[in-house]
DNA sequence: TTGATCGTTTGATGTTCGTCAAACAGTGGG
DNA sequence: CCCACTGTTTGACGAACATCAAACGATCAA
């Protein structure tokens, strides 16, 4: 079965308000910090440092990030790999991602 | 009666999540664009381009912006003057405000 | 094929949010 | 002193949201 990219907004469809709202949540901001390395990540809570949350809750937050345009998700077998859409975000909202990541690391 | 500054978080108390959540709303983003000139603004909807909203709704949104640390409000007589806390935001989250304002103008 | 694994979806619950309307409060002008 | 003006506060209501639990679906290994 070939890999597949889950539904997500095109670069020009990414909206500032939606992105800001997506990032305006402590859990999703934690996820963003994990994704800051521009590597692919699966959905394992242990890796994500979210062991306190139910897996369906994590799934919900990852969907919000994807549908807002912050991340992209690739399917491979029964795993899903999530990655930051840094190029798209930088093109659409220059400087935004860097400043948020810088502030989130604190 | 002397002028007075309404309650607001100190610079070091401004939280990233709270700011992002405050800006993750279309009305408050419109307000932010108005405040981008670093001038003081009163609460008149006509000036703000928010004639479609009830005045208590506008008051609510301005409170959210103030309590999140995005704006400061000075009382003078029966008027209130709102201004961006640009220096505080730049110090705490370098580049964030500029990138949001740049993206919001579009 | 059977079972384990990874993650999503659905439903339920309580909370937060955005909005309006009406009442309220402080201020300053006649 | 009264009244108009500016803006806030409170209450109500529906929509959206965060969370969990349980059921489901797809995949891979034995």
PDB file of C-alpha atoms (C1' of nucleotides) in Angstrom:
ATOM      1  CA  UNK A   1       0.000   0.000   0.000  1.00  0.00           C
ATOM      2  CA  UNK A   2       1.556   3.311  -1.091  1.00  0.00           C
ATOM      3  CA  UNK A   3       2.193   6.167   1.278  1.00  0.00           C
ATOM      4  CA  UNK A   4      -0.380   8.884   1.350  1.00  0.00           C
ATOM      5  CA  UNK A   5      -0.584  12.452   2.612  1.00  0.00           C
ATOM      6  CA  UNK A   6      -3.576  13.221   4.783  1.00  0.00           C
ATOM      7  CA  UNK A   7      -5.894  16.108   3.814  1.00  0.00           C
ATOM      8  CA  UNK A   8      -4.445  19.519   4.578  1.00  0.00           C
ATOM      9  CA  UNK A   9      -4.886  23.088   3.312  1.00  0.00           C
ATOM     10  CA  UNK A  10      -2.794  24.234   0.371  1.00  0.00           C
ATOM     11  CA  UNK A  11      -0.161  26.835   1.140  1.00  0.00           C
ATOM     12  CA  UNK A  12      -2.337  29.712  -0.035  1.00  0.00           C
ATOM     13  CA  UNK A  13      -5.257  28.459   1.994  1.00  0.00           C
ATOM     14  CA  UNK A  14      -3.452  28.632   5.321  1.00  0.00           C
ATOM     15  CA  UNK A  15      -5.094  31.339   7.383  1.00  0.00           C
ATOM     16  CA  UNK A  16      -3.374  33.417  10.011  1.00  0.00           C
ATOM     17  CA  UNK A  17      -6.254  33.346  12.461  1.00  0.00           C
ATOM     18  CA  UNK A  18      -6.537  29.597  12.204  1.00  0.00           C
ATOM     19  CA  UNK A  19      -2.824  29.100  12.778  1.00  0.00           C
ATOM     20  CA  UNK A  20      -2.783  31.414  15.786  1.00  0.00           C
ATOM     21  CA  UNK A  21      -5.775  29.672  17.258  1.00  0.00           C
ATOM     22  CA  UNK A  22      -4.172  26.286  16.664  1.00  0.00           C
ATOM     23  CA  UNK A  23      -1.021  27.413  18.464  1.00  0.00           C
ATOM     24  CA  UNK A  24      -2.971  29.025  21.286  1.00  0.00           C
ATOM     25  CA  UNK A  25      -3.172  25.813  23.283  1.00  0.00           C
ATOM     26  CA  UNK A  26      -0.563  24.465  25.687  1.00  0.00           C
ATOM     27  CA  UNK A  27      -0.667  20.901  24.381  1.00  0.00           C
ATOM     28  CA  UNK A  28      -0.317  21.923  20.760  1.00  0.00           C
ATOM     29  CA  UNK A  29       2.489  24.284  21.668  1.00  0.00           C
ATOM     30  CA  UNK A  30       4.277  21.354  23.275  1.00  0.00           C
ATOM     31  CA  UNK A  31       3.782  19.382  20.087  1.00  0.00           C
ATOM     32  CA  UNK A  32       5.159  22.264  18.065  1.00  0.00           C
ATOM     33  CA  UNK A  33       8.310  22.284  20.188  1.00  0.00           C
ATOM     34  CA  UNK A  34       8.750  18.595  19.446  1.00  0.00           C
ATOM     35  CA  UNK A  35       8.299  19.162  15.736  1.00  0.00           C
ATOM     36  CA  UNK A  36      10.764  22.048  15.751  1.00  0.00           C
ATOM     37  CA  UNK A  37      13.601  19.766  14.668  1.00  0.00           C
ATOM     38  CA  UNK A  38      12.032  19.403  11.220  1.00  0.00           C
ATOM     39  CA  UNK A  39      12.137  15.653  11.505  1.00  0.00           C
ATOM     40  CA  UNK A  40       9.258  13.285  11.085  1.00  0.00           C
ATOM     41  CA  UNK A  41       7.567  12.107  14.262  1.00  0.00           C
ATOM     42  CA  UNK A  42       5.110   9.358  14.864  1.00  0.00           C
ATOM     43  CA  UNK A  43       2.214   9.654  17.285  1.00  0.00           C
ATOM     44  CA  UNK A  44       3.682   7.799  20.225  1.00  0.00           C
ATOM     45  CA  UNK A  45       2.956   9.759  23.371  1.00  0.00           C
ATOM     46  CA  UNK A  46       6.129   8.533  25.001  1.00  0.00           C
ATOM     47  CA  UNK A  47       8.193  10.204  22.318  1.00  0.00           C
ATOM     48  CA  UNK A  48       6.049  13.301  22.466  1.00  0.00           C
ATOM     49  CA  UNK A  49       6.126  13.739  26.232  1.00  0.00           C
ATOM     50  CA  UNK A  50       2.354  13.578  26.470  1.00  0.00           C
ATOM     51  CA  UNK A  51       1.896  10.479  28.568  1.00  0.00           C
ATOM     52  CA  UNK A  52      -0.613  12.323  30.704  1.00  0.00           C
ATOM     53  CA  UNK A  53      -3.093  12.592  27.852  1.00  0.00           C
ATOM     54  CA  UNK A  54      -5.345   9.979  26.317  1.00  0.00           C
ATOM     55  CA  UNK A  55      -4.265   8.876  22.885  1.00  0.00           C
ATOM     56  CA  UNK A  56      -7.488  10.085  21.310  1.00  0.00           C
ATOM     57  CA  UNK A  57      -6.849  13.518  22.756  1.00  0.00           C
ATOM     58  CA  UNK A  58      -3.410  13.596  21.201  1.00  0.00           C
ATOM     59  CA  UNK A  59      -4.927  12.481  17.922  1.00  0.00           C
ATOM     60  CA  UNK A  60      -7.388  15.351  18.126  1.00  0.00           C
ATOM     61  CA  UNK A  61      -4.646  17.924  18.664  1.00  0.00           C
ATOM     62  CA  UNK A  62      -2.603  16.570  15.808  1.00  0.00           C
ATOM     63  CA  UNK A  63      -5.608  16.859  13.558  1.00  0.00           C
ATOM     64  CA  UNK A  64      -6.079  20.501  14.548  1.00  0.00           C
ATOM     65  CA  UNK A  65      -2.454  21.215  13.706  1.00  0.00           C
ATOM     66  CA  UNK A  66      -2.731  19.481  10.370  1.00  0.00           C
ATOM     67  CA  UNK A  67      -6.019  21.099   9.360  1.00  0.00           C
ATOM     68  CA  UNK A  68      -4.718  24.526  10.272  1.00  0.00           C
ATOM     69  CA  UNK A  69      -1.728  24.017   7.997  1.00  0.00           C
ATOM     70  CA  UNK A  70       0.964  23.836  10.670  1.00  0.00           C
ATOM     71  CA  UNK A  71       1.903  20.214  10.044  1.00  0.00           C
ATOM     72  CA  UNK A  72       1.706  17.610   7.350  1.00  0.00           C
ATOM     73  CA  UNK A  73       1.069  13.932   7.940  1.00  0.00           C
ATOM     74  CA  UNK A  74       2.313  11.054   5.847  1.00  0.00           C
ATOM     75  CA  UNK A  75       0.827   7.603   6.107  1.00  0.00           C
ATOM     76  CA  UNK A  76       3.072   4.578   5.950  1.00  0.00           C
ATOM     77  CA  UNK A  77       1.656   1.246   6.921  1.00  0.00           C
ATOM     78  CA  UNK A  78       0.008   1.593  10.271  1.00  0.00           C
ATOM     79  CA  UNK A  79       2.267   4.476  11.238  1.00  0.00           C
ATOM     80  CA  UNK A  80       1.784   8.154  10.613  1.00  0.00           C
ATOM     81  CA  UNK A  81       4.629  10.580  10.384  1.00  0.00           C
ATOM     82  CA  UNK A  82       4.078  14.209  11.223  1.00  0.00           C
ATOM     83  CA  UNK A  83       6.342  17.023  10.160  1.00  0.00           C
ATOM     84  CA  UNK A  84       6.317  20.818  10.341  1.00  0.00           C
ATOM     85  CA  UNK A  85       5.324  22.688   7.186  1.00  0.00           C
ATOM     86  CA  UNK A  86       8.122  25.149   7.725  1.00  0.00           C
ATOM     87  CA  UNK A  87       8.578  26.199   4.113  1.00  0.00           C
ATOM     88  CA  UNK A  88       4.884  26.862   3.631  1.00  0.00           C
ATOM     89  CA  UNK A  89       4.565  28.766   6.877  1.00  0.00           C
ATOM     90  CA  UNK A  90       7.675  30.820   6.232  1.00  0.00           C
ATOM     91  CA  UNK A  91       6.436  31.692   2.769  1.00  0.00           C
ATOM     92  CA  UNK A  92       3.013  32.726   3.945  1.00  0.00           C
ATOM     93  CA  UNK A  93       3.823  34.304   7.309  1.00  0.00           C
ATOM     94  CA  UNK A  94       7.510  35.276   7.256  1.00  0.00           C
ATOM     95  CA  UNK A  95       9.135  35.157  10.658  1.00  0.00           C
ATOM     96  CA  UNK A  96       6.087  33.904  12.480  1.00  0.00           C
ATOM     97  CA  UNK A  97       7.166  30.335  13.034  1.00  0.00           C
ATOM     98  CA  UNK A  98      10.676  31.258  14.127  1.00  0.00           C
ATOM     99  CA  UNK A  99       9.441  33.770  16.640  1.00  0.00           C
ATOM    100  CA  UNK A 100       6.909  31.364  18.089  1.00  0.00           C
ATOM    101  CA  UNK A 101       9.460  28.582  18.317  1.00  0.00           C
ATOM    102  CA  UNK A 102      11.982  30.891  19.898  1.00  0.00           C
ATOM    103  CA  UNK A 103       9.478  32.046  22.442  1.00  0.00           C
ATOM    104  CA  UNK A 104       8.223  28.547  23.130  1.00  0.00           C
ATOM    105  CA  UNK A 105      11.680  27.239  23.960  1.00  0.00           C
ATOM    106  CA  UNK A 106      12.179  30.020  26.493  1.00  0.00           C
TER     107      UNK A 106
ATOM    108  CA  UNK B   1      -9.470  62.553  38.785  1.00  0.00           C
ATOM    109  CA  UNK B   2      -5.998  61.411  37.763  1.00  0.00           C
ATOM    110  CA  UNK B   3      -5.375  59.087  34.857  1.00  0.00           C
ATOM    111  CA  UNK B   4      -5.023  55.448  35.709  1.00  0.00           C
ATOM    112  CA  UNK B   5      -3.762  52.323  33.997  1.00  0.00           C
ATOM    113  CA  UNK B   6      -6.116  49.383  34.032  1.00  0.00           C
ATOM    114  CA  UNK B   7      -4.926  46.053  35.454  1.00  0.00           C
ATOM    115  CA  UNK B   8      -2.616  44.153  33.132  1.00  0.00           C
ATOM    116  CA  UNK B   9       0.105  41.525  33.417  1.00  0.00           C
ATOM    117  CA  UNK B  10       3.654  42.674  34.028  1.00  0.00           C
ATOM    118  CA  UNK B  11       6.079  42.125  31.197  1.00  0.00           C
ATOM    119  CA  UNK B  12       7.461  38.926  32.688  1.00  0.00           C
ATOM    120  CA  UNK B  13       3.985  37.569  33.297  1.00  0.00           C
ATOM    121  CA  UNK B  14       2.930  37.730  29.655  1.00  0.00           C
ATOM    122  CA  UNK B  15       2.473  34.161  28.443  1.00  0.00           C
ATOM    123  CA  UNK B  16       2.945  32.982  24.889  1.00  0.00           C
ATOM    124  CA  UNK B  17      -0.053  30.673  24.875  1.00  0.00           C
ATOM    125  CA  UNK B  18      -2.285  33.410  26.189  1.00  0.00           C
ATOM    126  CA  UNK B  19      -1.094  35.893  23.584  1.00  0.00           C
ATOM    127  CA  UNK B  20      -1.541  33.421  20.740  1.00  0.00           C
ATOM    128  CA  UNK B  21      -4.987  32.547  21.934  1.00  0.00           C
ATOM    129  CA  UNK B  22      -5.861  36.229  22.232  1.00  0.00           C
ATOM    130  CA  UNK B  23      -4.753  36.836  18.662  1.00  0.00           C
ATOM    131  CA  UNK B  24      -6.492  33.724  17.362  1.00  0.00           C
ATOM    132  CA  UNK B  25      -9.755  35.538  16.788  1.00  0.00           C
ATOM    133  CA  UNK B  26     -10.770  37.562  13.723  1.00  0.00           C
ATOM    134  CA  UNK B  27     -12.165  40.481  15.665  1.00  0.00           C
ATOM    135  CA  UNK B  28      -9.129  40.837  17.880  1.00  0.00           C
ATOM    136  CA  UNK B  29      -6.867  40.555  14.868  1.00  0.00           C
ATOM    137  CA  UNK B  30      -8.755  43.446  13.318  1.00  0.00           C
ATOM    138  CA  UNK B  31      -8.219  45.418  16.501  1.00  0.00           C
ATOM    139  CA  UNK B  32      -4.537  44.588  16.424  1.00  0.00           C
ATOM    140  CA  UNK B  33      -4.263  45.969  12.902  1.00  0.00           C
ATOM    141  CA  UNK B  34      -5.829  49.203  14.111  1.00  0.00           C
ATOM    142  CA  UNK B  35      -3.404  49.427  17.017  1.00  0.00           C
ATOM    143  CA  UNK B  36      -0.433  48.755  14.766  1.00  0.00           C
ATOM    144  CA  UNK B  37       0.253  52.470  14.374  1.00  0.00           C
ATOM    145  CA  UNK B  38       1.388  52.654  18.016  1.00  0.00           C
ATOM    146  CA  UNK B  39      -1.017  55.464  18.690  1.00  0.00           C
ATOM    147  CA  UNK B  40      -3.622  55.589  21.408  1.00  0.00           C
ATOM    148  CA  UNK B  41      -7.139  54.666  20.357  1.00  0.00           C
ATOM    149  CA  UNK B  42     -10.413  55.071  22.161  1.00  0.00           C
ATOM    150  CA  UNK B  43     -13.150  52.470  22.050  1.00  0.00           C
ATOM    151  CA  UNK B  44     -15.367  54.050  19.432  1.00  0.00           C
ATOM    152  CA  UNK B  45     -16.512  51.344  17.052  1.00  0.00           C
ATOM    153  CA  UNK B  46     -16.649  53.787  14.161  1.00  0.00           C
ATOM    154  CA  UNK B  47     -12.949  54.445  14.484  1.00  0.00           C
ATOM    155  CA  UNK B  48     -12.252  50.777  14.899  1.00  0.00           C
ATOM    156  CA  UNK B  49     -14.282  49.550  11.953  1.00  0.00           C
ATOM    157  CA  UNK B  50     -16.410  47.333  14.148  1.00  0.00           C
ATOM    158  CA  UNK B  51     -19.823  48.863  13.651  1.00  0.00           C
ATOM    159  CA  UNK B  52     -21.276  45.424  13.140  1.00  0.00           C
ATOM    160  CA  UNK B  53     -20.569  44.413  16.726  1.00  0.00           C
ATOM    161  CA  UNK B  54     -22.328  45.364  19.930  1.00  0.00           C
ATOM    162  CA  UNK B  55     -20.328  47.705  22.122  1.00  0.00           C
ATOM    163  CA  UNK B  56     -20.216  45.218  24.951  1.00  0.00           C
ATOM    164  CA  UNK B  57     -18.710  42.692  22.581  1.00  0.00           C
ATOM    165  CA  UNK B  58     -15.999  45.128  21.617  1.00  0.00           C
ATOM    166  CA  UNK B  59     -15.388  45.817  25.292  1.00  0.00           C
ATOM    167  CA  UNK B  60     -15.000  42.102  25.897  1.00  0.00           C
ATOM    168  CA  UNK B  61     -12.410  41.723  23.145  1.00  0.00           C
ATOM    169  CA  UNK B  62     -10.436  44.705  24.387  1.00  0.00           C
ATOM    170  CA  UNK B  63     -10.387  43.191  27.819  1.00  0.00           C
ATOM    171  CA  UNK B  64      -8.996  39.943  26.449  1.00  0.00           C
ATOM    172  CA  UNK B  65      -6.258  41.823  24.647  1.00  0.00           C
ATOM    173  CA  UNK B  66      -5.383  43.793  27.764  1.00  0.00           C
ATOM    174  CA  UNK B  67      -5.419  40.825  30.126  1.00  0.00           C
ATOM    175  CA  UNK B  68      -3.261  38.810  27.768  1.00  0.00           C
ATOM    176  CA  UNK B  69      -0.667  41.580  27.737  1.00  0.00           C
ATOM    177  CA  UNK B  70      -1.090  42.685  24.141  1.00  0.00           C
ATOM    178  CA  UNK B  71      -2.434  46.150  24.929  1.00  0.00           C
ATOM    179  CA  UNK B  72      -2.429  48.658  27.735  1.00  0.00           C
ATOM    180  CA  UNK B  73      -5.355  50.899  28.622  1.00  0.00           C
ATOM    181  CA  UNK B  74      -5.184  54.332  30.150  1.00  0.00           C
ATOM    182  CA  UNK B  75      -8.181  55.972  31.744  1.00  0.00           C
ATOM    183  CA  UNK B  76      -8.817  59.666  31.238  1.00  0.00           C
ATOM    184  CA  UNK B  77     -12.137  61.055  32.256  1.00  0.00           C
ATOM    185  CA  UNK B  78     -14.820  58.973  30.645  1.00  0.00           C
ATOM    186  CA  UNK B  79     -12.531  57.926  27.821  1.00  0.00           C
ATOM    187  CA  UNK B  80     -10.149  55.012  27.674  1.00  0.00           C
ATOM    188  CA  UNK B  81      -7.130  54.974  25.460  1.00  0.00           C
ATOM    189  CA  UNK B  82      -5.723  51.713  24.254  1.00  0.00           C
ATOM    190  CA  UNK B  83      -2.226  51.234  22.936  1.00  0.00           C
ATOM    191  CA  UNK B  84      -0.058  48.315  21.838  1.00  0.00           C
ATOM    192  CA  UNK B  85       2.544  47.091  24.349  1.00  0.00           C
ATOM    193  CA  UNK B  86       5.083  46.809  21.591  1.00  0.00           C
ATOM    194  CA  UNK B  87       8.205  47.198  23.735  1.00  0.00           C
ATOM    195  CA  UNK B  88       7.060  44.575  26.216  1.00  0.00           C
ATOM    196  CA  UNK B  89       6.042  42.128  23.509  1.00  0.00           C
ATOM    197  CA  UNK B  90       9.240  42.637  21.543  1.00  0.00           C
ATOM    198  CA  UNK B  91      11.293  42.070  24.666  1.00  0.00           C
ATOM    199  CA  UNK B  92       9.469  38.933  25.656  1.00  0.00           C
ATOM    200  CA  UNK B  93       8.753  37.382  22.238  1.00  0.00           C
ATOM    201  CA  UNK B  94      11.215  38.905  19.768  1.00  0.00           C
ATOM    202  CA  UNK B  95       9.825  39.151  16.262  1.00  0.00           C
ATOM    203  CA  UNK B  96       6.426  37.780  17.105  1.00  0.00           C
ATOM    204  CA  UNK B  97       4.451  40.981  16.918  1.00  0.00           C
ATOM    205  CA  UNK B  98       6.087  42.139  13.710  1.00  0.00           C
ATOM    206  CA  UNK B  99       5.444  38.860  11.963  1.00  0.00           C
ATOM    207  CA  UNK B 100       1.823  38.785  13.048  1.00  0.00           C
ATOM    208  CA  UNK B 101       1.259  42.374  12.007  1.00  0.00           C
ATOM    209  CA  UNK B 102       2.964  41.770   8.679  1.00  0.00           C
ATOM    210  CA  UNK B 103       0.820  38.730   8.044  1.00  0.00           C
ATOM    211  CA  UNK B 104      -2.348  40.449   9.161  1.00  0.00           C
ATOM    212  CA  UNK B 105      -1.956  43.355   6.758  1.00  0.00           C
ATOM    213  CA  UNK B 106      -1.680  41.171   3.716  1.00  0.00           C
TER     214      UNK B 106
ATOM    215  C1'  DT C   1      -6.173 -16.546  10.036  1.00  0.00           C
ATOM    216  C1'  DT C   2      -5.532 -14.878  14.394  1.00  0.00           C
ATOM    217  C1'  DG C   3      -3.919 -11.516  17.255  1.00  0.00           C
ATOM    218  C1'  DA C   4      -1.370  -7.474  18.436  1.00  0.00           C
ATOM    219  C1'  DT C   5      -0.273  -2.732  17.162  1.00  0.00           C
ATOM    220  C1'  DC C   6      -1.060   2.111  15.828  1.00  0.00           C
ATOM    221  C1'  DG C   7      -3.976   5.525  15.456  1.00  0.00           C
ATOM    222  C1'  DT C   8      -8.722   7.439  14.285  1.00  0.00           C
ATOM    223  C1'  DT C   9     -13.595   8.161  14.983  1.00  0.00           C
ATOM    224  C1'  DT C  10     -17.652   8.629  17.559  1.00  0.00           C
ATOM    225  C1'  DG C  11     -20.277   9.799  21.535  1.00  0.00           C
ATOM    226  C1'  DA C  12     -20.656  11.914  25.955  1.00  0.00           C
ATOM    227  C1'  DT C  13     -19.524  15.466  29.357  1.00  0.00           C
ATOM    228  C1'  DG C  14     -18.113  19.675  31.264  1.00  0.00           C
ATOM    229  C1'  DT C  15     -15.850  23.993  30.100  1.00  0.00           C
ATOM    230  C1'  DT C  16     -14.772  27.968  27.619  1.00  0.00           C
ATOM    231  C1'  DC C  17     -15.940  31.336  24.235  1.00  0.00           C
ATOM    232  C1'  DG C  18     -18.424  34.935  21.350  1.00  0.00           C
ATOM    233  C1'  DT C  19     -22.399  37.461  21.147  1.00  0.00           C
ATOM    234  C1'  DC C  20     -26.266  40.353  22.452  1.00  0.00           C
ATOM    235  C1'  DA C  21     -29.252  42.913  25.590  1.00  0.00           C
ATOM    236  C1'  DA C  22     -30.024  45.368  29.558  1.00  0.00           C
ATOM    237  C1'  DA C  23     -28.495  47.407  33.579  1.00  0.00           C
ATOM    238  C1'  DC C  24     -24.895  49.845  35.691  1.00  0.00           C
ATOM    239  C1'  DA C  25     -21.053  53.354  36.788  1.00  0.00           C
ATOM    240  C1'  DG C  26     -18.158  57.264  36.277  1.00  0.00           C
ATOM    241  C1'  DT C  27     -17.530  61.675  33.954  1.00  0.00           C
ATOM    242  C1'  DG C  28     -18.360  66.179  32.342  1.00  0.00           C
ATOM    243  C1'  DG C  29     -21.441  69.669  30.185  1.00  0.00           C
ATOM    244  C1'  DG C  30     -25.728  72.436  30.454  1.00  0.00           C
TER     245       DG C  30
ATOM    246  C1'  DC D   1     -28.456  69.057  39.678  1.00  0.00           C
ATOM    247  C1'  DC D   2     -29.702  66.580  35.840  1.00  0.00           C
ATOM    248  C1'  DC D   3     -28.652  64.555  31.660  1.00  0.00           C
ATOM    249  C1'  DA D   4     -25.939  62.863  27.920  1.00  0.00           C
ATOM    250  C1'  DC D   5     -21.887  60.258  26.975  1.00  0.00           C
ATOM    251  C1'  DT D   6     -18.447  56.472  27.213  1.00  0.00           C
ATOM    252  C1'  DG D   7     -17.600  52.212  28.301  1.00  0.00           C
ATOM    253  C1'  DT D   8     -18.087  48.123  31.654  1.00  0.00           C
ATOM    254  C1'  DT D   9     -20.482  44.395  33.867  1.00  0.00           C
ATOM    255  C1'  DT D  10     -23.812  40.886  34.281  1.00  0.00           C
ATOM    256  C1'  DG D  11     -26.774  37.363  32.614  1.00  0.00           C
ATOM    257  C1'  DA D  12     -28.299  34.418  29.099  1.00  0.00           C
ATOM    258  C1'  DC D  13     -27.678  31.450  25.180  1.00  0.00           C
ATOM    259  C1'  DG D  14     -25.733  28.676  21.560  1.00  0.00           C
ATOM    260  C1'  DA D  15     -21.446  27.225  19.436  1.00  0.00           C
ATOM    261  C1'  DA D  16     -16.983  25.522  19.818  1.00  0.00           C
ATOM    262  C1'  DC D  17     -13.565  23.096  22.439  1.00  0.00           C
ATOM    263  C1'  DA D  18     -10.736  19.704  25.436  1.00  0.00           C
ATOM    264  C1'  DT D  19     -11.030  15.471  27.372  1.00  0.00           C
ATOM    265  C1'  DC D  20     -11.929  10.613  28.077  1.00  0.00           C
ATOM    266  C1'  DA D  21     -13.779   6.033  26.983  1.00  0.00           C
ATOM    267  C1'  DA D  22     -15.011   2.697  23.897  1.00  0.00           C
ATOM    268  C1'  DA D  23     -15.468   0.982  19.437  1.00  0.00           C
ATOM    269  C1'  DC D  24     -13.499   0.755  15.053  1.00  0.00           C
ATOM    270  C1'  DG D  25     -10.135   0.192  10.933  1.00  0.00           C
ATOM    271  C1'  DA D  26      -6.061  -0.837   8.808  1.00  0.00           C
ATOM    272  C1'  DT D  27      -1.630  -3.108   8.928  1.00  0.00           C
ATOM    273  C1'  DC D  28       1.812  -6.421   9.998  1.00  0.00           C
ATOM    274  C1'  DA D  29       3.705 -10.525  12.250  1.00  0.00           C
ATOM    275  C1'  DA D  30       3.372 -15.209  13.788  1.00  0.00           C
TER     276       DA D  30
END
